[in-house]
XYZ file of C-alpha atoms in Angstrom:
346
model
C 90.546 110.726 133.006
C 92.372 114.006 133.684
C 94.787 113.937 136.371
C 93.851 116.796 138.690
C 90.462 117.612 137.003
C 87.589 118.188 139.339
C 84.321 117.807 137.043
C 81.457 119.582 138.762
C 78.331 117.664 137.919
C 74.910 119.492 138.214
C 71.264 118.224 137.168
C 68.851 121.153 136.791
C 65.394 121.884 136.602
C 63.759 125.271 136.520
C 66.570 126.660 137.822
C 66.982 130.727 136.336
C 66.603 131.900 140.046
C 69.188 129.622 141.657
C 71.348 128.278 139.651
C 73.442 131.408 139.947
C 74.678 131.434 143.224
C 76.014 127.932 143.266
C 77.936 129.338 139.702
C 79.382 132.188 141.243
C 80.709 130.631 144.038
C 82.274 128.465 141.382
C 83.591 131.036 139.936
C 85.103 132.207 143.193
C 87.029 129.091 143.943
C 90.929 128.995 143.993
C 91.186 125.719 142.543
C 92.292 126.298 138.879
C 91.486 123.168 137.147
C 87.824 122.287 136.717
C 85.313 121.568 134.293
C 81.487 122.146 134.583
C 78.765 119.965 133.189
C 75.164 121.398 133.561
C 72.410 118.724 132.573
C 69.182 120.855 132.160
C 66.842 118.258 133.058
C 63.607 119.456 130.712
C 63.705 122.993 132.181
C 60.501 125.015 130.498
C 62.207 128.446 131.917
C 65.126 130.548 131.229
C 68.117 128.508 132.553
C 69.838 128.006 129.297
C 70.210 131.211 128.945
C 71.357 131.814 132.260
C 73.976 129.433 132.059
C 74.841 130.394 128.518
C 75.761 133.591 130.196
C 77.597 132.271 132.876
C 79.900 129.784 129.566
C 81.275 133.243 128.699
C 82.638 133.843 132.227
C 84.322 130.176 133.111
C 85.953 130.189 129.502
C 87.448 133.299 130.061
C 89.537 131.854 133.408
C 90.305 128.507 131.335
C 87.324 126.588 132.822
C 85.090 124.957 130.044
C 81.431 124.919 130.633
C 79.145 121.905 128.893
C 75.449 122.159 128.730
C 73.439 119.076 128.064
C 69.574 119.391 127.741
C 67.295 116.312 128.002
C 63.714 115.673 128.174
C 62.567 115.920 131.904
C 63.302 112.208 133.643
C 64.266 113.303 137.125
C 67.635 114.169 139.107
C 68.939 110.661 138.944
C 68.373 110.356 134.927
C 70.407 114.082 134.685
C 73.284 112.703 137.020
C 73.276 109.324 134.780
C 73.335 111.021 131.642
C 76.328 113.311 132.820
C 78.422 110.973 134.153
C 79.126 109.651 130.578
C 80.797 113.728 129.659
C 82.902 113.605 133.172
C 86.674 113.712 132.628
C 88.239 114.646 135.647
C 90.211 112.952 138.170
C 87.522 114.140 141.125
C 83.761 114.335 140.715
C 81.582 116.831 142.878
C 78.011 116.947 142.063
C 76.195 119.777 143.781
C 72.135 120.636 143.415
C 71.723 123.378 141.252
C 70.451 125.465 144.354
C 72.933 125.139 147.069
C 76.012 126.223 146.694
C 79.792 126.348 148.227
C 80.093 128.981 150.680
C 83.938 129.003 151.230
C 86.564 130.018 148.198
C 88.530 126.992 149.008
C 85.988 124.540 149.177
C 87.215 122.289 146.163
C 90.685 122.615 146.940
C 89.954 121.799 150.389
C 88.697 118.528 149.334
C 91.057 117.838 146.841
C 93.604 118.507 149.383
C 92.267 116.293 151.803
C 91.292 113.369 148.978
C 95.300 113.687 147.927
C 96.246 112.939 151.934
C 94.326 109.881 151.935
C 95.109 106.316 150.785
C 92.893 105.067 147.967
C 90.595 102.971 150.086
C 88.969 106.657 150.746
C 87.234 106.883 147.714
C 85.079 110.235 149.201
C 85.784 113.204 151.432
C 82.691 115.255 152.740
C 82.380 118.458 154.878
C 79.575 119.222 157.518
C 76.289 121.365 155.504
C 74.759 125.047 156.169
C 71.244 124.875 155.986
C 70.195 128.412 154.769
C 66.753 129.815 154.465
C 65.523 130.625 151.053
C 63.216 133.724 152.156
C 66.444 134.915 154.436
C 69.405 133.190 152.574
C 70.608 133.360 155.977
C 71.667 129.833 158.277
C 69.037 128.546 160.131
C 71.045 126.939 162.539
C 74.883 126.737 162.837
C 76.664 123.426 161.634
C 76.243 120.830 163.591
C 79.241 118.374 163.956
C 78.236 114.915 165.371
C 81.419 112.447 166.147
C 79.752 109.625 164.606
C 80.371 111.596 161.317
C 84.224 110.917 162.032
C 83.176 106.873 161.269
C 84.918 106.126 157.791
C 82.477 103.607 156.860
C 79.364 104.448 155.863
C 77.498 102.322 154.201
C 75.241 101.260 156.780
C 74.430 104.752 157.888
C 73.536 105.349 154.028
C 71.685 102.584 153.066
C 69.287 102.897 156.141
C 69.288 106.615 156.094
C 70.341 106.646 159.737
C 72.017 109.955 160.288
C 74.021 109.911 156.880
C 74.344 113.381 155.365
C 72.704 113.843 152.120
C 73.367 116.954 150.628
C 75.331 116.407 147.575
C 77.366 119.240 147.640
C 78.555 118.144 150.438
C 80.978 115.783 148.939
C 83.917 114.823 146.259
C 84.732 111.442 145.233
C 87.841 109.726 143.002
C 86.251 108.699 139.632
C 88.926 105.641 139.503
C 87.164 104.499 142.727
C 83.785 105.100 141.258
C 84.627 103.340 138.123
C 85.840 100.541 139.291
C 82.446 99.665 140.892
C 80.584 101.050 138.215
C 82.707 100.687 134.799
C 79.695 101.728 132.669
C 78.628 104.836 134.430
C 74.883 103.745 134.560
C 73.424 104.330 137.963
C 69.662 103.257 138.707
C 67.291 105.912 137.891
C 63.809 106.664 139.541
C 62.351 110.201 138.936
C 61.023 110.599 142.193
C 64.224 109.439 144.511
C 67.109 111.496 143.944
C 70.472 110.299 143.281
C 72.137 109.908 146.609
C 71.975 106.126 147.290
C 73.163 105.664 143.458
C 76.061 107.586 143.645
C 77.021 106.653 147.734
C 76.141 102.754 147.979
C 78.531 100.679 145.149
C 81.184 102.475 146.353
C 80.949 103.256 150.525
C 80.217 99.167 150.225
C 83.776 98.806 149.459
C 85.610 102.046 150.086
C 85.756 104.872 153.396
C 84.795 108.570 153.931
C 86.563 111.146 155.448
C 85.091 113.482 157.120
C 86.365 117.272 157.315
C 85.070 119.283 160.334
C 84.619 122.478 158.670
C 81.286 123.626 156.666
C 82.188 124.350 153.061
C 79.028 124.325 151.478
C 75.202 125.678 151.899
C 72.050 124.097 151.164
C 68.979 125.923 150.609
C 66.137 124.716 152.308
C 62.679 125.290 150.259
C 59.183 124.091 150.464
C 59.283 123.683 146.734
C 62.404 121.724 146.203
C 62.583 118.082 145.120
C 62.970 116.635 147.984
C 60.490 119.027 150.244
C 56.976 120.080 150.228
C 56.198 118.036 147.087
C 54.285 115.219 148.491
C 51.275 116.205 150.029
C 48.583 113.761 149.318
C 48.777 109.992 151.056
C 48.996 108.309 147.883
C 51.914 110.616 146.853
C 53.775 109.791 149.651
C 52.994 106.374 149.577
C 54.709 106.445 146.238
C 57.645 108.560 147.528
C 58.183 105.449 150.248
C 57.953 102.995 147.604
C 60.669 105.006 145.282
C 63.084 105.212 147.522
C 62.740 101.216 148.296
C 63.008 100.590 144.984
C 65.729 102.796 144.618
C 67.563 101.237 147.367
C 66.978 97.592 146.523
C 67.995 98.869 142.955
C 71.165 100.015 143.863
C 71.820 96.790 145.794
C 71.282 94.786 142.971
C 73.956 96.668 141.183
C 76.597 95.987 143.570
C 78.395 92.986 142.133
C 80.946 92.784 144.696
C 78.645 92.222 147.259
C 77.763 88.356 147.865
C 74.172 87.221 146.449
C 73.424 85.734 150.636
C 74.512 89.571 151.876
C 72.715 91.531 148.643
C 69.713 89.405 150.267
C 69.853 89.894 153.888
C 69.973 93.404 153.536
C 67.269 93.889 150.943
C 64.969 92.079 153.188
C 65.570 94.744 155.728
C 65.211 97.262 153.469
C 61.621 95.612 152.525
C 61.159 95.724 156.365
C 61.857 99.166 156.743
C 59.935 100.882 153.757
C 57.095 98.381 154.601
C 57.340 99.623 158.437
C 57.402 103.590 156.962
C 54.151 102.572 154.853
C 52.241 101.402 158.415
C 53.072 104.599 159.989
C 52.684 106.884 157.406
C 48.820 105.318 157.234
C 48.815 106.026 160.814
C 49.575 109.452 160.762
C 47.016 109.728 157.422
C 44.504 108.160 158.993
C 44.218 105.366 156.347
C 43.388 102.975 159.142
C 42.044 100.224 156.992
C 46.076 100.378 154.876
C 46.946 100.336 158.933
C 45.657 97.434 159.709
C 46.888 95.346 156.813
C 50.364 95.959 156.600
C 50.209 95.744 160.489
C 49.230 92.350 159.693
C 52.185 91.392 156.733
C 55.025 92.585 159.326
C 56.740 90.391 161.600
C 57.739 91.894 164.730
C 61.202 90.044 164.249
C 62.016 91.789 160.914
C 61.789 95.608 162.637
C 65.463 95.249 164.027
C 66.528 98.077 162.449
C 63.571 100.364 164.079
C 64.367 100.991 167.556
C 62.255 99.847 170.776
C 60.316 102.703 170.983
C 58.826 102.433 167.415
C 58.708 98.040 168.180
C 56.268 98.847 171.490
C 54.526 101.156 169.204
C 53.403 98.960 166.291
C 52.840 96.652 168.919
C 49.773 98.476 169.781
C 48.347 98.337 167.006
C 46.561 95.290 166.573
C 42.819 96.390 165.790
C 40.961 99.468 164.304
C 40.283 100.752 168.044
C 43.930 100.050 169.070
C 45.175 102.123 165.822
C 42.857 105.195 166.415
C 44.111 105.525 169.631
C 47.689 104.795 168.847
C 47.471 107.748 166.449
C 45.610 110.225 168.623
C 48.533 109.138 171.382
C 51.276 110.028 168.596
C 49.802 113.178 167.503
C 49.217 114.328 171.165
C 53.281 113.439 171.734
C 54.200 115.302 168.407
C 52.430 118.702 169.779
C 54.563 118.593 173.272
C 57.704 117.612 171.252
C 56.481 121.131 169.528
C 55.226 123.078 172.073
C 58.808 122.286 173.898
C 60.726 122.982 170.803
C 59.164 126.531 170.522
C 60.020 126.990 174.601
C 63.514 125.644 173.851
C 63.876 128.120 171.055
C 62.244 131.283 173.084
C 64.489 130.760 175.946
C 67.753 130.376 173.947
């Protein structure tokens, strides 16, 4: 481990129309002492020679460039298989399509990292979300104060207002090895890398949270994580990635009492199980409704809150469910239709 080293981690698919902005700004930073690892996850386009290009132009300010190609296996296989080249003191791992929109960005982090005692093993900043037909912000930054709370775990493991972007974040590698000594996270194709990377270590370690937006993320119909599961079944199998995922990651966590590592996974069953009853809701599956209606137990949704409890409560037959739904989708158009007014008036 190289004291001072940031190692920028990227996994990349497909990405010769994208993967240059997030290397310029790269180039752009002030912070001296980097290295960059680009795991080409099975790309069938031009991105090796795009970053081959790019090799030339971090070498010549001192900043060594490592491309790794493997067959296609997902972002979290990329990140897993890149972890085992990372040498630096600090790890950032952005997507290969956002980028940092600030020239201090890593030394910002670093700076802030450096402040902290070592039971902040991450710093983050607030995220841009940027248009891809615009490349312009669809909405300023929004700063919540429940972002200021230095332990996250909770907030991550039920996805309850944690932010995701992964560019959004550094971490110390001592704090990261020490939960994970082999550098082997859990790897699912179709669930990211987020909960790998965020869990073993927020279980045990805090976040601090800087104010300031310091990076972009480009939001895309195409991208992993949106637009790509249309059909029921493929969302069904989305839900039932990230639970495995999840429980996964849990399973790795050998700090974390076998009692605790079981509590929680039951919730976590509870809540992917819950998604799966309304997502056949909203599909109209209304037979899948019914049954996994049937397999809950109202005293296992504790983590949904009472709106969503009185609303699988009405769903006890095929009648009930039909109108439930048609109820739903009528209060999802005026959420809309007020959105739009909202939006006009502003």
């Amino acid at each position: 481990m190289q004291k001072g080293l940031v190692s920028v981690l990227t996994p990349c698919y497909n990405g010769e129309r994208l993967i240059s902005r997030l290397l310029d700004s790269l180039l752009q930073q002030d912070y001296p002492d980097m290295e960059i690892i680009i795991v080409d996850d099975g790309s069938t386009d031009n991105t090796k020679d795009i970053v081959y290009f790019y090799k030339q132009k971090f070498e010549a300010k001192g900043i060594s460039l490592n491309y790794i190609y493997q067959d296609n296996g997902g972002q979290s296989a990329a990140i897993n298989n890149g972890l085992k080249y990372v040498n630096g003191e600090y790890l950032v791992w952005p997507d290969c399509d956002d980028w940092y929109n600030n020239s201090k960005a890593i030394s910002s982090f670093v700076y802030e990292l450096k402040k902290l005692p070592n039971e902040y093993a991450e710093v983050r900043c607030i995220p841009t979300y940027v248009s891809d037909k615009s490349l312009k912000p669809i909405s300023n930054p929004i700063f919540k104060e429940e972002y200021l709370e230095p332990c996250q775990f909770g907030k991550c493991l039920y996805s309850d207002g944690f932010i995701w972007a992964p560019g959004n974040y550094i971490l110390r590698m001592e704090a990261f090895d020490n939960v994970n000594p082999q550098r082997e996270i859990y790897v699912e194709k179709n669930a990211g890398q987020n909960w790998q990377m965020h869990l073993p270590v927020l279980y045990s370690h805090k976040v601090h949270t800087i104010k300031d937006s310091l990076h972009n993320v480009l939001v895309r119909a195409e991208s992993h994580s949106r637009g790509q599961y249309k059909t029921y079944e493929q969302k069904k199998a989305k839900i039932r990635a990230y639970e495995n995922t999840v429980i996964g990651t849990l399973e790795r966590i050998k700090e974390m009492p076998e009692n605790e590592k079981r509590c929680y996974k039951e919730k976590i069953n509870s809540k992917y199980e819950y998604e799966r009853f309304l997502l056949a809701l909203s599909c109209r599956e209304y037979s899948d409704a019914l049954k996994l209606r049937k397999s809950l137990k109202t005293e296992q949704l504790k983590i949904v809150n009472a709106l969503d409890r009185i609303v699988f409560w009405g769903g006890s037959n095929y009648v009930s469910l039909i109108l439930l739904n048609e109820i739903m989708r009528v209060v999802r158009l005026i959420r809309s239709g007020l959105s739009r007014v909202i939006l006009f008036v502003k």
